[in-house]
mmCIF file of C-alpha atoms in Angstrom:
data_model
loop_
_atom_site.group_PDB
_atom_site.id
_atom_site.type_symbol
_atom_site.label_atom_id
_atom_site.label_comp_id
_atom_site.label_asym_id
_atom_site.label_seq_id
_atom_site.Cartn_x
_atom_site.Cartn_y
_atom_site.Cartn_z
ATOM 1 C CA MET A 4 -43.092 206.444 81.254
ATOM 2 C CA PHE A 5 -42.289 206.112 77.528
ATOM 3 C CA ASP A 6 -38.547 206.760 77.071
ATOM 4 C CA ILE A 7 -38.025 207.977 73.489
ATOM 5 C CA GLU A 8 -34.247 208.096 73.836
ATOM 6 C CA ARG A 9 -34.112 204.495 75.108
ATOM 7 C CA TRP A 10 -36.126 203.176 72.182
ATOM 8 C CA GLN A 11 -33.987 205.215 69.800
ATOM 9 C CA GLU A 12 -30.966 203.389 71.221
ATOM 10 C CA ILE A 13 -32.656 200.050 70.622
ATOM 11 C CA PHE A 14 -33.372 200.943 66.998
ATOM 12 C CA ASP A 15 -29.779 202.117 66.539
ATOM 13 C CA THR A 16 -28.481 198.807 67.929
ATOM 14 C CA ILE A 17 -30.787 196.816 65.674
ATOM 15 C CA ARG A 18 -29.682 198.906 62.693
ATOM 16 C CA LYS A 19 -26.024 198.164 63.438
ATOM 17 C CA ASN A 20 -26.718 194.455 63.707
ATOM 18 C CA LYS A 21 -29.449 194.436 61.104
ATOM 19 C CA LEU A 22 -28.419 191.230 59.308
ATOM 20 C CA ARG A 23 -28.082 189.186 62.481
ATOM 21 C CA THR A 24 -31.283 190.691 63.885
ATOM 22 C CA PHE A 25 -33.164 190.037 60.662
ATOM 23 C CA LEU A 26 -32.099 186.389 60.544
ATOM 24 C CA THR A 27 -32.937 185.864 64.210
ATOM 25 C CA GLY A 28 -36.322 187.549 63.820
ATOM 26 C CA LEU A 29 -37.002 185.478 60.720
ATOM 27 C CA SER A 30 -36.220 182.313 62.683
ATOM 28 C CA VAL A 31 -38.581 183.314 65.487
ATOM 29 C CA ALA A 32 -41.340 184.410 63.091
ATOM 30 C CA SER A 33 -41.037 181.207 61.072
ATOM 31 C CA GLY A 34 -41.268 179.192 64.299
ATOM 32 C CA ILE A 35 -44.592 180.790 65.215
ATOM 33 C CA PHE A 36 -45.753 180.577 61.585
ATOM 34 C CA ILE A 37 -44.946 176.852 61.349
ATOM 35 C CA LEU A 38 -46.491 176.083 64.748
ATOM 36 C CA VAL A 39 -49.775 177.862 63.949
ATOM 37 C CA ILE A 40 -50.020 176.280 60.484
ATOM 38 C CA LEU A 41 -49.332 172.800 61.907
ATOM 39 C CA LEU A 42 -51.887 173.296 64.679
ATOM 40 C CA GLY A 43 -54.373 174.515 62.083
ATOM 41 C CA PHE A 44 -53.963 171.394 59.991
ATOM 42 C CA GLY A 45 -54.124 169.246 63.107
ATOM 43 C CA GLN A 46 -57.508 170.801 63.858
ATOM 44 C CA GLY A 47 -58.446 170.367 60.198
ATOM 45 C CA MET A 48 -57.747 166.637 60.466
ATOM 46 C CA GLN A 49 -59.926 166.411 63.563
ATOM 47 C CA ASN A 50 -62.687 168.302 61.732
ATOM 48 C CA GLY A 51 -62.287 165.897 58.818
ATOM 49 C CA VAL A 52 -62.700 162.834 61.038
ATOM 50 C CA GLU A 53 -65.820 164.325 62.636
ATOM 51 C CA HIS A 54 -67.138 165.151 59.153
ATOM 52 C CA GLU A 55 -66.599 161.580 57.952
ATOM 53 C CA PHE A 56 -68.387 160.066 60.936
ATOM 54 C CA LYS A 57 -71.329 162.461 60.632
ATOM 55 C CA GLU A 58 -72.355 160.571 57.510
ATOM 56 C CA ASP A 59 -73.471 157.598 59.571
ATOM 57 C CA ALA A 60 -74.810 157.364 63.083
ATOM 58 C CA THR A 61 -71.774 157.472 65.369
ATOM 59 C CA THR A 62 -73.171 154.713 67.572
ATOM 60 C CA SER A 63 -73.948 152.360 64.687
ATOM 61 C CA ILE A 64 -72.985 148.673 64.736
ATOM 62 C CA TRP A 65 -72.905 146.705 61.475
ATOM 63 C CA ALA A 66 -72.705 142.940 60.968
ATOM 64 C CA TRP A 67 -72.221 141.040 57.710
ATOM 65 C CA PRO A 68 -71.415 137.384 56.933
ATOM 66 C CA GLY A 69 -68.231 135.900 55.504
ATOM 67 C CA VAL A 70 -66.675 132.460 55.009
ATOM 68 C CA THR A 71 -65.527 130.159 57.810
ATOM 69 C CA SER A 72 -61.814 129.504 58.024
ATOM 70 C CA LYS A 73 -61.778 126.855 60.753
ATOM 71 C CA GLU A 74 -63.333 123.431 61.352
ATOM 72 C CA PHE A 75 -65.849 123.470 64.197
ATOM 73 C CA LYS A 76 -68.097 120.745 65.607
ATOM 74 C CA GLY A 77 -67.585 118.511 62.592
ATOM 75 C CA LEU A 78 -68.258 121.261 60.062
ATOM 76 C CA ASN A 79 -65.541 121.902 57.509
ATOM 77 C CA PRO A 80 -63.958 125.321 56.867
ATOM 78 C CA GLY A 81 -64.943 127.220 53.750
ATOM 79 C CA ARG A 82 -68.658 127.428 54.583
ATOM 80 C CA ARG A 83 -70.292 130.635 53.409
ATOM 81 C CA ILE A 84 -72.433 132.103 56.181
ATOM 82 C CA GLN A 85 -75.852 133.483 55.250
ATOM 83 C CA PHE A 86 -77.786 135.772 57.591
ATOM 84 C CA ILE A 87 -81.578 135.363 57.620
ATOM 85 C CA ASN A 88 -84.529 137.269 59.015
ATOM 86 C CA GLU A 89 -84.550 135.082 62.107
ATOM 87 C CA ASN A 90 -81.014 136.188 63.009
ATOM 88 C CA PHE A 91 -82.020 139.834 62.831
ATOM 89 C CA GLU A 92 -85.273 139.328 64.731
ATOM 90 C CA THR A 93 -83.596 137.283 67.473
ATOM 91 C CA ALA A 94 -80.795 139.834 67.896
ATOM 92 C CA SER A 95 -83.356 142.648 68.024
ATOM 93 C CA SER A 96 -85.275 140.808 70.719
ATOM 94 C CA MET A 97 -82.194 139.843 72.757
ATOM 95 C CA PHE A 98 -80.745 143.349 72.831
ATOM 96 C CA ASN A 99 -83.971 145.346 72.641
ATOM 97 C CA ASP A 100 -83.185 147.285 75.814
ATOM 98 C CA VAL A 101 -79.979 148.786 74.361
ATOM 99 C CA ILE A 102 -81.012 149.277 70.713
ATOM 100 C CA GLU A 103 -82.202 152.659 69.435
ATOM 101 C CA TYR A 104 -82.698 151.906 65.712
ATOM 102 C CA GLU A 105 -82.334 148.710 63.696
ATOM 103 C CA SER A 106 -82.521 147.599 60.081
ATOM 104 C CA PRO A 107 -81.659 144.574 57.971
ATOM 105 C CA ARG A 108 -80.485 145.157 54.402
ATOM 106 C CA ILE A 109 -80.516 143.146 51.199
ATOM 107 C CA PHE A 110 -78.823 143.942 47.893
ATOM 108 C CA VAL A 111 -81.114 143.355 44.915
ATOM 109 C CA ARG A 112 -79.031 141.979 42.044
ATOM 110 C CA ASP A 113 -79.616 140.715 38.512
ATOM 111 C CA VAL A 114 -82.476 143.093 37.784
ATOM 112 C CA ASN A 115 -83.071 145.591 34.979
ATOM 113 C CA VAL A 116 -83.969 149.157 35.899
ATOM 114 C CA ASN A 117 -85.548 151.537 33.373
ATOM 115 C CA TYR A 118 -87.086 154.979 33.320
ATOM 116 C CA GLY A 119 -89.106 155.194 30.148
ATOM 117 C CA LYS A 120 -86.729 154.071 27.416
ATOM 118 C CA GLU A 121 -83.605 154.862 29.432
ATOM 119 C CA ALA A 122 -81.769 152.020 31.162
ATOM 120 C CA LEU A 123 -80.442 152.878 34.626
ATOM 121 C CA VAL A 124 -77.370 151.281 36.193
ATOM 122 C CA TYR A 125 -77.723 151.961 39.907
ATOM 123 C CA SER A 126 -77.623 149.702 42.952
ATOM 124 C CA ILE A 127 -80.929 148.714 44.548
ATOM 125 C CA GLN A 128 -81.117 147.979 48.256
ATOM 126 C CA GLY A 129 -83.982 146.740 50.371
ATOM 127 C CA VAL A 130 -84.046 148.364 53.814
ATOM 128 C CA SER A 131 -86.464 149.109 56.632
ATOM 129 C CA SER A 132 -87.798 152.474 57.792
ATOM 130 C CA ASP A 133 -85.156 152.775 60.560
ATOM 131 C CA PHE A 134 -82.357 152.727 58.010
ATOM 132 C CA GLN A 135 -82.784 156.461 57.525
ATOM 133 C CA PHE A 136 -81.515 157.053 61.073
ATOM 134 C CA ILE A 137 -78.628 154.596 60.762
ATOM 135 C CA GLU A 138 -77.058 155.433 57.405
ATOM 136 C CA GLY A 139 -78.092 159.071 57.702
ATOM 137 C CA PRO A 140 -79.506 159.945 54.254
ATOM 138 C CA VAL A 141 -80.979 163.453 54.321
ATOM 139 C CA MET A 142 -84.331 163.755 52.574
ATOM 140 C CA ARG A 143 -84.224 166.465 49.909
ATOM 141 C CA GLU A 144 -87.751 165.806 48.677
ATOM 142 C CA GLY A 145 -90.636 163.612 49.764
ATOM 143 C CA ARG A 146 -90.176 160.952 52.412
ATOM 144 C CA PHE A 147 -88.254 157.807 53.242
ATOM 145 C CA ILE A 148 -89.630 154.278 53.484
ATOM 146 C CA ASN A 149 -92.148 153.932 56.320
ATOM 147 C CA TYR A 150 -93.593 151.044 58.316
ATOM 148 C CA GLN A 151 -96.723 150.878 56.160
ATOM 149 C CA ASP A 152 -94.576 150.362 53.048
ATOM 150 C CA GLU A 153 -92.983 147.347 54.726
ATOM 151 C CA VAL A 154 -96.255 145.828 55.897
ATOM 152 C CA SER A 155 -98.022 146.298 52.556
ATOM 153 C CA ILE A 156 -94.978 145.214 50.506
ATOM 154 C CA GLY A 157 -95.240 148.594 48.806
ATOM 155 C CA LYS A 158 -93.849 149.241 45.340
ATOM 156 C CA VAL A 159 -92.192 152.507 46.295
ATOM 157 C CA ALA A 160 -88.652 153.755 45.743
ATOM 158 C CA ILE A 161 -86.399 156.426 47.190
ATOM 159 C CA ILE A 162 -83.667 157.638 44.852
ATOM 160 C CA GLY A 163 -80.407 159.503 45.422
ATOM 161 C CA ASN A 164 -80.020 163.156 44.518
ATOM 162 C CA LYS A 165 -77.400 162.303 41.873
ATOM 163 C CA ILE A 166 -79.880 159.995 40.140
ATOM 164 C CA LYS A 167 -82.370 162.863 40.076
ATOM 165 C CA LYS A 168 -79.797 165.171 38.461
ATOM 166 C CA ASP A 169 -78.629 162.586 35.935
ATOM 167 C CA VAL A 170 -81.938 161.034 34.891
ATOM 168 C CA PHE A 171 -84.907 163.270 35.711
ATOM 169 C CA THR A 172 -83.797 166.371 33.844
ATOM 170 C CA ASP A 173 -87.097 166.804 31.976
ATOM 171 C CA VAL A 174 -89.344 167.056 35.048
ATOM 172 C CA ASP A 175 -89.462 169.551 37.884
ATOM 173 C CA SER A 176 -89.503 166.787 40.465
ATOM 174 C CA PRO A 177 -89.149 162.993 40.217
ATOM 175 C CA LEU A 178 -91.778 162.519 42.944
ATOM 176 C CA GLY A 179 -94.697 160.584 41.520
ATOM 177 C CA GLU A 180 -92.667 159.299 38.577
ATOM 178 C CA PHE A 181 -92.317 155.539 38.039
ATOM 179 C CA ILE A 182 -89.199 153.470 37.424
ATOM 180 C CA ASP A 183 -89.421 149.949 36.083
ATOM 181 C CA ILE A 184 -87.533 147.240 38.001
ATOM 182 C CA SER A 185 -87.618 143.959 36.088
ATOM 183 C CA GLY A 186 -91.060 144.772 34.674
ATOM 184 C CA ILE A 187 -92.560 145.998 37.962
ATOM 185 C CA PRO A 188 -93.371 149.731 38.309
ATOM 186 C CA PHE A 189 -92.111 151.443 41.466
ATOM 187 C CA LYS A 190 -93.368 154.893 42.398
ATOM 188 C CA ILE A 191 -90.714 157.409 43.507
ATOM 189 C CA VAL A 192 -91.772 158.897 46.842
ATOM 190 C CA GLY A 193 -88.526 160.486 48.015
ATOM 191 C CA VAL A 194 -85.129 161.913 47.054
ATOM 192 C CA PHE A 195 -82.238 161.722 49.498
ATOM 193 C CA GLY A 196 -78.829 163.353 49.628
ATOM 194 C CA GLU A 197 -75.504 162.142 51.002
ATOM 195 C CA MET A 198 -72.092 163.677 51.543
ATOM 196 C CA ARG A 199 -70.546 161.517 48.807
ATOM 197 C CA ASP A 200 -71.847 161.322 45.229
ATOM 198 C CA ARG A 201 -71.337 157.559 45.001
ATOM 199 C CA GLU A 202 -73.742 157.051 47.908
ATOM 200 C CA GLU A 203 -76.366 159.032 46.010
ATOM 201 C CA GLU A 204 -76.309 156.397 43.254
ATOM 202 C CA ARG A 205 -78.605 154.120 45.244
ATOM 203 C CA ILE A 206 -82.271 153.232 45.041
ATOM 204 C CA TYR A 207 -83.926 152.148 48.282
ATOM 205 C CA ILE A 208 -87.056 149.973 48.358
ATOM 206 C CA PRO A 209 -88.817 148.273 51.318
ATOM 207 C CA ILE A 210 -86.937 145.162 52.422
ATOM 208 C CA THR A 211 -90.137 143.107 52.450
ATOM 209 C CA THR A 212 -90.693 144.008 48.811
ATOM 210 C CA ALA A 213 -87.076 143.169 47.946
ATOM 211 C CA GLN A 214 -87.384 139.742 49.553
ATOM 212 C CA ARG A 215 -90.870 138.859 48.329
ATOM 213 C CA VAL A 216 -90.838 140.260 44.777
ATOM 214 C CA PHE A 217 -87.213 139.562 43.825
ATOM 215 C CA ASN A 218 -86.864 136.079 45.301
ATOM 216 C CA GLY A 219 -84.834 137.170 48.293
ATOM 217 C CA GLY A 220 -86.621 134.646 50.499
ATOM 218 C CA ASN A 221 -85.679 135.257 54.117
ATOM 219 C CA ARG A 222 -82.057 136.111 53.317
ATOM 220 C CA ILE A 223 -80.401 139.377 54.314
ATOM 221 C CA ASN A 224 -76.944 140.667 53.434
ATOM 222 C CA ASN A 225 -76.247 142.581 56.599
ATOM 223 C CA MET A 226 -77.871 144.040 59.672
ATOM 224 C CA SER A 227 -77.290 147.321 61.449
ATOM 225 C CA PHE A 228 -78.149 148.797 64.819
ATOM 226 C CA THR A 229 -77.627 152.047 66.668
ATOM 227 C CA LEU A 230 -77.187 152.388 70.404
ATOM 228 C CA PRO A 231 -78.643 155.231 72.474
ATOM 229 C CA PRO A 232 -76.171 158.133 72.855
ATOM 230 C CA VAL A 233 -74.410 158.675 76.172
ATOM 231 C CA GLU A 234 -72.665 161.823 77.376
ATOM 232 C CA ASN A 235 -69.247 160.304 78.025
ATOM 233 C CA PHE A 236 -67.218 159.223 74.976
ATOM 234 C CA ASP A 237 -65.439 156.403 76.835
ATOM 235 C CA GLU A 238 -68.779 155.080 78.078
ATOM 236 C CA ALA A 239 -70.109 155.130 74.516
ATOM 237 C CA VAL A 240 -67.088 153.134 73.327
ATOM 238 C CA ALA A 241 -67.468 150.634 76.171
ATOM 239 C CA GLN A 242 -71.177 150.266 75.370
ATOM 240 C CA ALA A 243 -70.384 149.624 71.701
ATOM 241 C CA VAL A 244 -67.669 147.083 72.525
ATOM 242 C CA ASP A 245 -69.994 145.186 74.858
ATOM 243 C CA PHE A 246 -72.836 145.122 72.324
ATOM 244 C CA LYS A 247 -70.477 144.091 69.525
ATOM 245 C CA LYS A 248 -69.125 141.210 71.611
ATOM 246 C CA ASN A 249 -72.592 139.933 72.545
ATOM 247 C CA LEU A 250 -73.892 140.224 68.973
ATOM 248 C CA ARG A 251 -70.892 138.336 67.589
ATOM 249 C CA THR A 252 -71.315 135.596 70.203
ATOM 250 C CA TYR A 253 -74.974 135.116 69.296
ATOM 251 C CA LEU A 254 -74.274 135.004 65.545
ATOM 252 C CA GLN A 255 -71.409 132.544 66.017
ATOM 253 C CA GLN A 256 -73.647 130.246 68.053
ATOM 254 C CA ALA A 257 -76.533 130.561 65.598
ATOM 255 C CA HIS A 258 -74.319 129.569 62.644
ATOM 256 C CA THR A 259 -72.066 127.078 64.484
ATOM 257 C CA VAL A 260 -68.893 129.069 64.061
ATOM 258 C CA ALA A 261 -65.733 128.729 66.136
ATOM 259 C CA PRO A 262 -65.345 131.593 68.657
ATOM 260 C CA ASP A 263 -61.931 132.520 67.231
ATOM 261 C CA ASP A 264 -62.975 132.317 63.550
ATOM 262 C CA ASN A 265 -62.833 135.995 62.645
ATOM 263 C CA GLY A 266 -63.396 135.424 58.938
ATOM 264 C CA ALA A 267 -66.841 133.858 59.298
ATOM 265 C CA MET A 268 -68.523 137.186 60.022
ATOM 266 C CA GLU A 269 -67.592 140.755 60.657
ATOM 267 C CA VAL A 270 -69.091 143.009 63.322
ATOM 268 C CA TRP A 271 -68.004 146.632 62.945
ATOM 269 C CA SER A 272 -68.477 149.458 65.446
ATOM 270 C CA ALA A 273 -68.395 153.119 64.385
ATOM 271 C CA MET A 274 -67.506 154.161 67.936
ATOM 272 C CA GLU A 275 -64.371 152.004 67.992
ATOM 273 C CA GLU A 276 -63.361 153.341 64.605
ATOM 274 C CA ALA A 277 -63.973 156.906 65.795
ATOM 275 C CA LYS A 278 -61.824 156.293 68.879
ATOM 276 C CA ARG A 279 -59.018 154.966 66.680
ATOM 277 C CA TYR A 280 -59.127 158.007 64.403
ATOM 278 C CA TYR A 281 -59.437 160.499 67.257
ATOM 279 C CA GLY A 282 -56.435 158.864 68.933
ATOM 280 C CA LEU A 283 -54.473 159.130 65.693
ATOM 281 C CA THR A 284 -55.320 162.806 65.167
ATOM 282 C CA GLY A 285 -54.481 163.496 68.820
ATOM 283 C CA ASN A 286 -51.013 161.954 68.372
ATOM 284 C CA ILE A 287 -50.491 163.906 65.162
ATOM 285 C CA LYS A 288 -51.390 167.169 66.943
ATOM 286 C CA ILE A 289 -48.882 166.326 69.709
ATOM 287 C CA PHE A 290 -46.236 165.733 67.042
ATOM 288 C CA PHE A 291 -47.117 169.058 65.421
ATOM 289 C CA TRP A 292 -46.728 170.804 68.791
ATOM 290 C CA PHE A 293 -43.332 169.139 69.218
ATOM 291 C CA VAL A 294 -42.084 170.234 65.783
ATOM 292 C CA GLY A 295 -43.397 173.784 66.225
ATOM 293 C CA ILE A 296 -41.948 174.197 69.715
ATOM 294 C CA CYS A 297 -38.553 172.884 68.567
ATOM 295 C CA THR A 298 -38.605 175.482 65.796
ATOM 296 C CA ILE A 299 -39.458 178.222 68.304
ATOM 297 C CA ILE A 300 -36.698 177.062 70.663
ATOM 298 C CA ALA A 301 -34.243 177.385 67.796
ATOM 299 C CA GLY A 302 -35.408 180.972 67.327
ATOM 300 C CA VAL A 303 -35.146 181.737 71.051
ATOM 301 C CA VAL A 304 -31.593 180.363 71.102
ATOM 302 C CA GLY A 305 -30.862 182.702 68.207
ATOM 303 C CA VAL A 306 -32.185 185.623 70.277
ATOM 304 C CA SER A 307 -29.898 184.630 73.145
ATOM 305 C CA ASN A 308 -26.908 184.432 70.826
ATOM 306 C CA ILE A 309 -27.499 187.832 69.256
ATOM 307 C CA MET A 310 -27.900 189.374 72.711
ATOM 308 C CA LEU A 311 -24.516 187.897 73.663
ATOM 309 C CA ILE A 312 -23.027 189.534 70.570
ATOM 310 C CA VAL A 313 -24.724 192.824 71.436
ATOM 311 C CA VAL A 314 -23.312 192.708 74.970
ATOM 312 C CA ARG A 315 -19.818 191.986 73.668
ATOM 313 C CA GLU A 316 -19.979 194.823 71.143
ATOM 314 C CA ARG A 317 -21.324 197.261 73.743
ATOM 315 C CA THR A 318 -18.969 196.308 76.579
ATOM 316 C CA ARG A 319 -17.270 199.733 76.557
ATOM 317 C CA GLU A 320 -20.614 201.555 76.500
ATOM 318 C CA ILE A 321 -21.872 199.449 79.408
ATOM 319 C CA GLY A 322 -18.715 200.220 81.362
ATOM 320 C CA ILE A 323 -19.197 203.977 80.810
ATOM 321 C CA ARG A 324 -22.816 203.734 81.951
ATOM 322 C CA LYS A 325 -21.747 201.941 85.117
ATOM 323 C CA ALA A 326 -19.006 204.504 85.712
ATOM 324 C CA LEU A 327 -21.650 207.236 85.489
ATOM 325 C CA GLY A 328 -23.704 205.470 88.152
ATOM 326 C CA ALA A 329 -25.964 203.125 86.230
ATOM 327 C CA LYS A 330 -27.352 200.392 88.478
ATOM 328 C CA PRO A 331 -26.927 196.680 87.517
ATOM 329 C CA TRP A 332 -30.664 196.219 87.046
ATOM 330 C CA SER A 333 -30.836 199.184 84.683
ATOM 331 C CA ILE A 334 -28.187 197.443 82.553
ATOM 332 C CA VAL A 335 -30.212 194.225 82.709
ATOM 333 C CA GLY A 336 -33.353 196.118 81.709
ATOM 334 C CA MET A 337 -31.543 197.752 78.781
ATOM 335 C CA ILE A 338 -30.560 194.363 77.289
ATOM 336 C CA LEU A 339 -33.904 192.722 78.087
ATOM 337 C CA GLN A 340 -35.804 195.455 76.276
ATOM 338 C CA GLU A 341 -33.944 194.644 73.089
ATOM 339 C CA SER A 342 -34.562 190.911 73.543
ATOM 340 C CA ILE A 343 -38.277 191.462 74.176
ATOM 341 C CA PHE A 344 -38.532 193.826 71.215
ATOM 342 C CA VAL A 345 -37.049 191.298 68.776
ATOM 343 C CA THR A 346 -39.176 188.363 69.975
ATOM 344 C CA ALA A 347 -42.391 190.394 70.179
ATOM 345 C CA ILE A 348 -42.101 191.890 66.695
ATOM 346 C CA SER A 349 -41.072 188.559 65.182
ATOM 347 C CA GLY A 350 -43.703 186.573 67.072
ATOM 348 C CA PHE A 351 -46.610 188.839 66.127
ATOM 349 C CA THR A 352 -45.404 188.957 62.507
ATOM 350 C CA GLY A 353 -45.466 185.157 62.317
ATOM 351 C CA LEU A 354 -48.863 185.106 64.055
ATOM 352 C CA ILE A 355 -50.458 187.601 61.658
ATOM 353 C CA PHE A 356 -49.182 185.873 58.517
ATOM 354 C CA SER A 357 -50.140 182.362 59.690
ATOM 355 C CA MET A 358 -53.625 183.337 60.903
ATOM 356 C CA GLY A 359 -54.206 185.268 57.689
ATOM 357 C CA LEU A 360 -53.151 182.300 55.560
ATOM 358 C CA LEU A 361 -55.439 179.915 57.458
ATOM 359 C CA GLU A 362 -58.302 182.379 57.214
ATOM 360 C CA ILE A 363 -57.925 182.674 53.434
ATOM 361 C CA VAL A 364 -56.949 179.121 52.468
ATOM 362 C CA GLY A 365 -58.589 177.058 55.242
ATOM 363 C CA PRO A 366 -62.251 177.185 54.101
ATOM 364 C CA ASN A 367 -61.214 176.206 50.561
ATOM 365 C CA VAL A 368 -59.229 173.092 51.493
ATOM 366 C CA GLU A 369 -60.921 170.003 50.044
ATOM 367 C CA VAL A 370 -58.829 166.997 51.043
ATOM 368 C CA ASP A 371 -60.019 163.687 52.494
ATOM 369 C CA TYR A 372 -59.960 163.817 56.284
ATOM 370 C CA VAL A 373 -58.931 167.507 56.327
ATOM 371 C CA VAL A 374 -61.739 170.056 56.663
ATOM 372 C CA ASN A 375 -61.336 173.800 57.287
ATOM 373 C CA PRO A 376 -57.890 173.930 58.959
ATOM 374 C CA SER A 377 -58.052 176.549 61.690
ATOM 375 C CA VAL A 378 -56.649 177.392 65.090
ATOM 376 C CA SER A 379 -58.116 179.274 68.013
ATOM 377 C CA PHE A 380 -56.818 182.855 68.130
ATOM 378 C CA ASN A 381 -56.531 182.596 71.924
ATOM 379 C CA VAL A 382 -54.249 179.569 71.590
ATOM 380 C CA ALA A 383 -52.093 181.264 68.956
ATOM 381 C CA PHE A 384 -51.925 184.538 70.918
ATOM 382 C CA SER A 385 -51.023 182.662 74.103
ATOM 383 C CA THR A 386 -48.223 180.940 72.199
ATOM 384 C CA VAL A 387 -46.781 184.320 71.189
ATOM 385 C CA LEU A 388 -46.940 185.512 74.806
ATOM 386 C CA VAL A 389 -45.088 182.384 75.903
ATOM 387 C CA LEU A 390 -42.565 183.066 73.132
ATOM 388 C CA ILE A 391 -42.022 186.614 74.433
ATOM 389 C CA LEU A 392 -41.514 185.218 77.949
ATOM 390 C CA ALA A 393 -39.022 182.707 76.544
ATOM 391 C CA GLY A 394 -37.272 185.527 74.696
ATOM 392 C CA THR A 395 -37.066 187.458 77.953
ATOM 393 C CA LEU A 396 -35.488 184.492 79.708
ATOM 394 C CA ALA A 397 -33.165 183.979 76.735
ATOM 395 C CA GLY A 398 -31.984 187.559 77.024
ATOM 396 C CA PHE A 399 -31.540 187.427 80.798
ATOM 397 C CA VAL A 400 -28.242 185.519 80.755
ATOM 398 C CA PRO A 401 -26.533 187.997 78.402
ATOM 399 C CA ALA A 402 -28.140 190.846 80.371
ATOM 400 C CA TRP A 403 -26.850 189.504 83.695
ATOM 401 C CA ARG A 404 -23.411 189.049 82.187
ATOM 402 C CA ALA A 405 -23.522 192.665 81.055
ATOM 403 C CA ALA A 406 -24.505 193.815 84.554
ATOM 404 C CA LYS A 407 -21.486 192.020 86.045
ATOM 405 C CA VAL A 408 -18.996 193.688 83.700
ATOM 406 C CA GLN A 409 -16.183 195.374 85.662
ATOM 407 C CA VAL A 410 -15.856 199.068 84.875
ATOM 408 C CA VAL A 411 -12.068 199.037 84.602
ATOM 409 C CA GLU A 412 -11.981 195.994 82.357
ATOM 410 C CA SER A 413 -14.801 197.276 80.137
ATOM 411 C CA LEU A 414 -13.096 200.623 79.575
ATOM 412 C CA LYS A 415 -9.949 198.784 78.452
ATOM 413 C CA ASP A 416 -12.034 196.816 75.900
ATOM 414 C CA GLU A 417 -11.408 197.655 72.270
#
């Protein structure tokens, strides 16, 4: 039953100790506020990592050559390794049963690119049709390179969306337009978009065309593969590590490189990188929990202290109540109600302000590796309930002390 007189007493007590109560409530509210904000940014960091890895296939494996740093089988260090078509074809054949998509890549350099009378300064890369599923460019218009383009050594080009915006301002669509690459016309058949502007400053052409027309021979600059997805994250990492190890071993044997010469070639796995980042964000979230909980504990200790002060100031009143027949547990309940009231009001105040701030500011945050900081309302609400429980426990000791006050001694108290 709602006891109006009892709650009036609580308000009167709070009014008498308004400064101490305000500071304690502020400490508790700030604890919840800080915890929710930290958890929100922890989730934002995790969202940011997922956002970064969405740009490329998560299961992608990339390999590119370097320079040897160790002598091996009579060959001196300092040799520059060069991948060739045969390396890519052999690797594709050896690991065919675990490869989903595959593509070699070559960078076309020392060429002039023009559109009409305008000179263009953009990178040109020769890739295969599977590259679309590895790098992840999203087609805005037209299509990507296909198998027929590769077989026919087609003079076709796919441009980035930024190139379209910067160069093709006088036409409705660049599809069907021609760009001139070192005197050879290439027809634009597609426009792709990426998450970063700098990746939209690329022009893709068939790798066979890049090698045949621009004197690439059988050389390639790097090769990439994707592995079939698996349900378990740890299994996906193990699969990537195993494939990476086998690919590196083959390439080292093919180019006569020492097994421990890490500079001769690099094999990079997106899954391993994702695991590293997820582990980092997980540790950061644990640290955020630790900081937030420590702040809340400080607030709860403050609640306990103010309840001790309340008990001391109301010793005579408590003695009179006991003399009039008040039971010990009614005294305990009287003190606990005040403790619960302070923690509940403070906790929900901190919750409302922090959730409101995240709701307003979160979607507008544009920082690398932090995307839409947010926190589950259920998690935040559960935290406040735990805080109220902690406040109850914090108030129990002063309440129990009040219940054990001797009537005679309390009535003598001044």
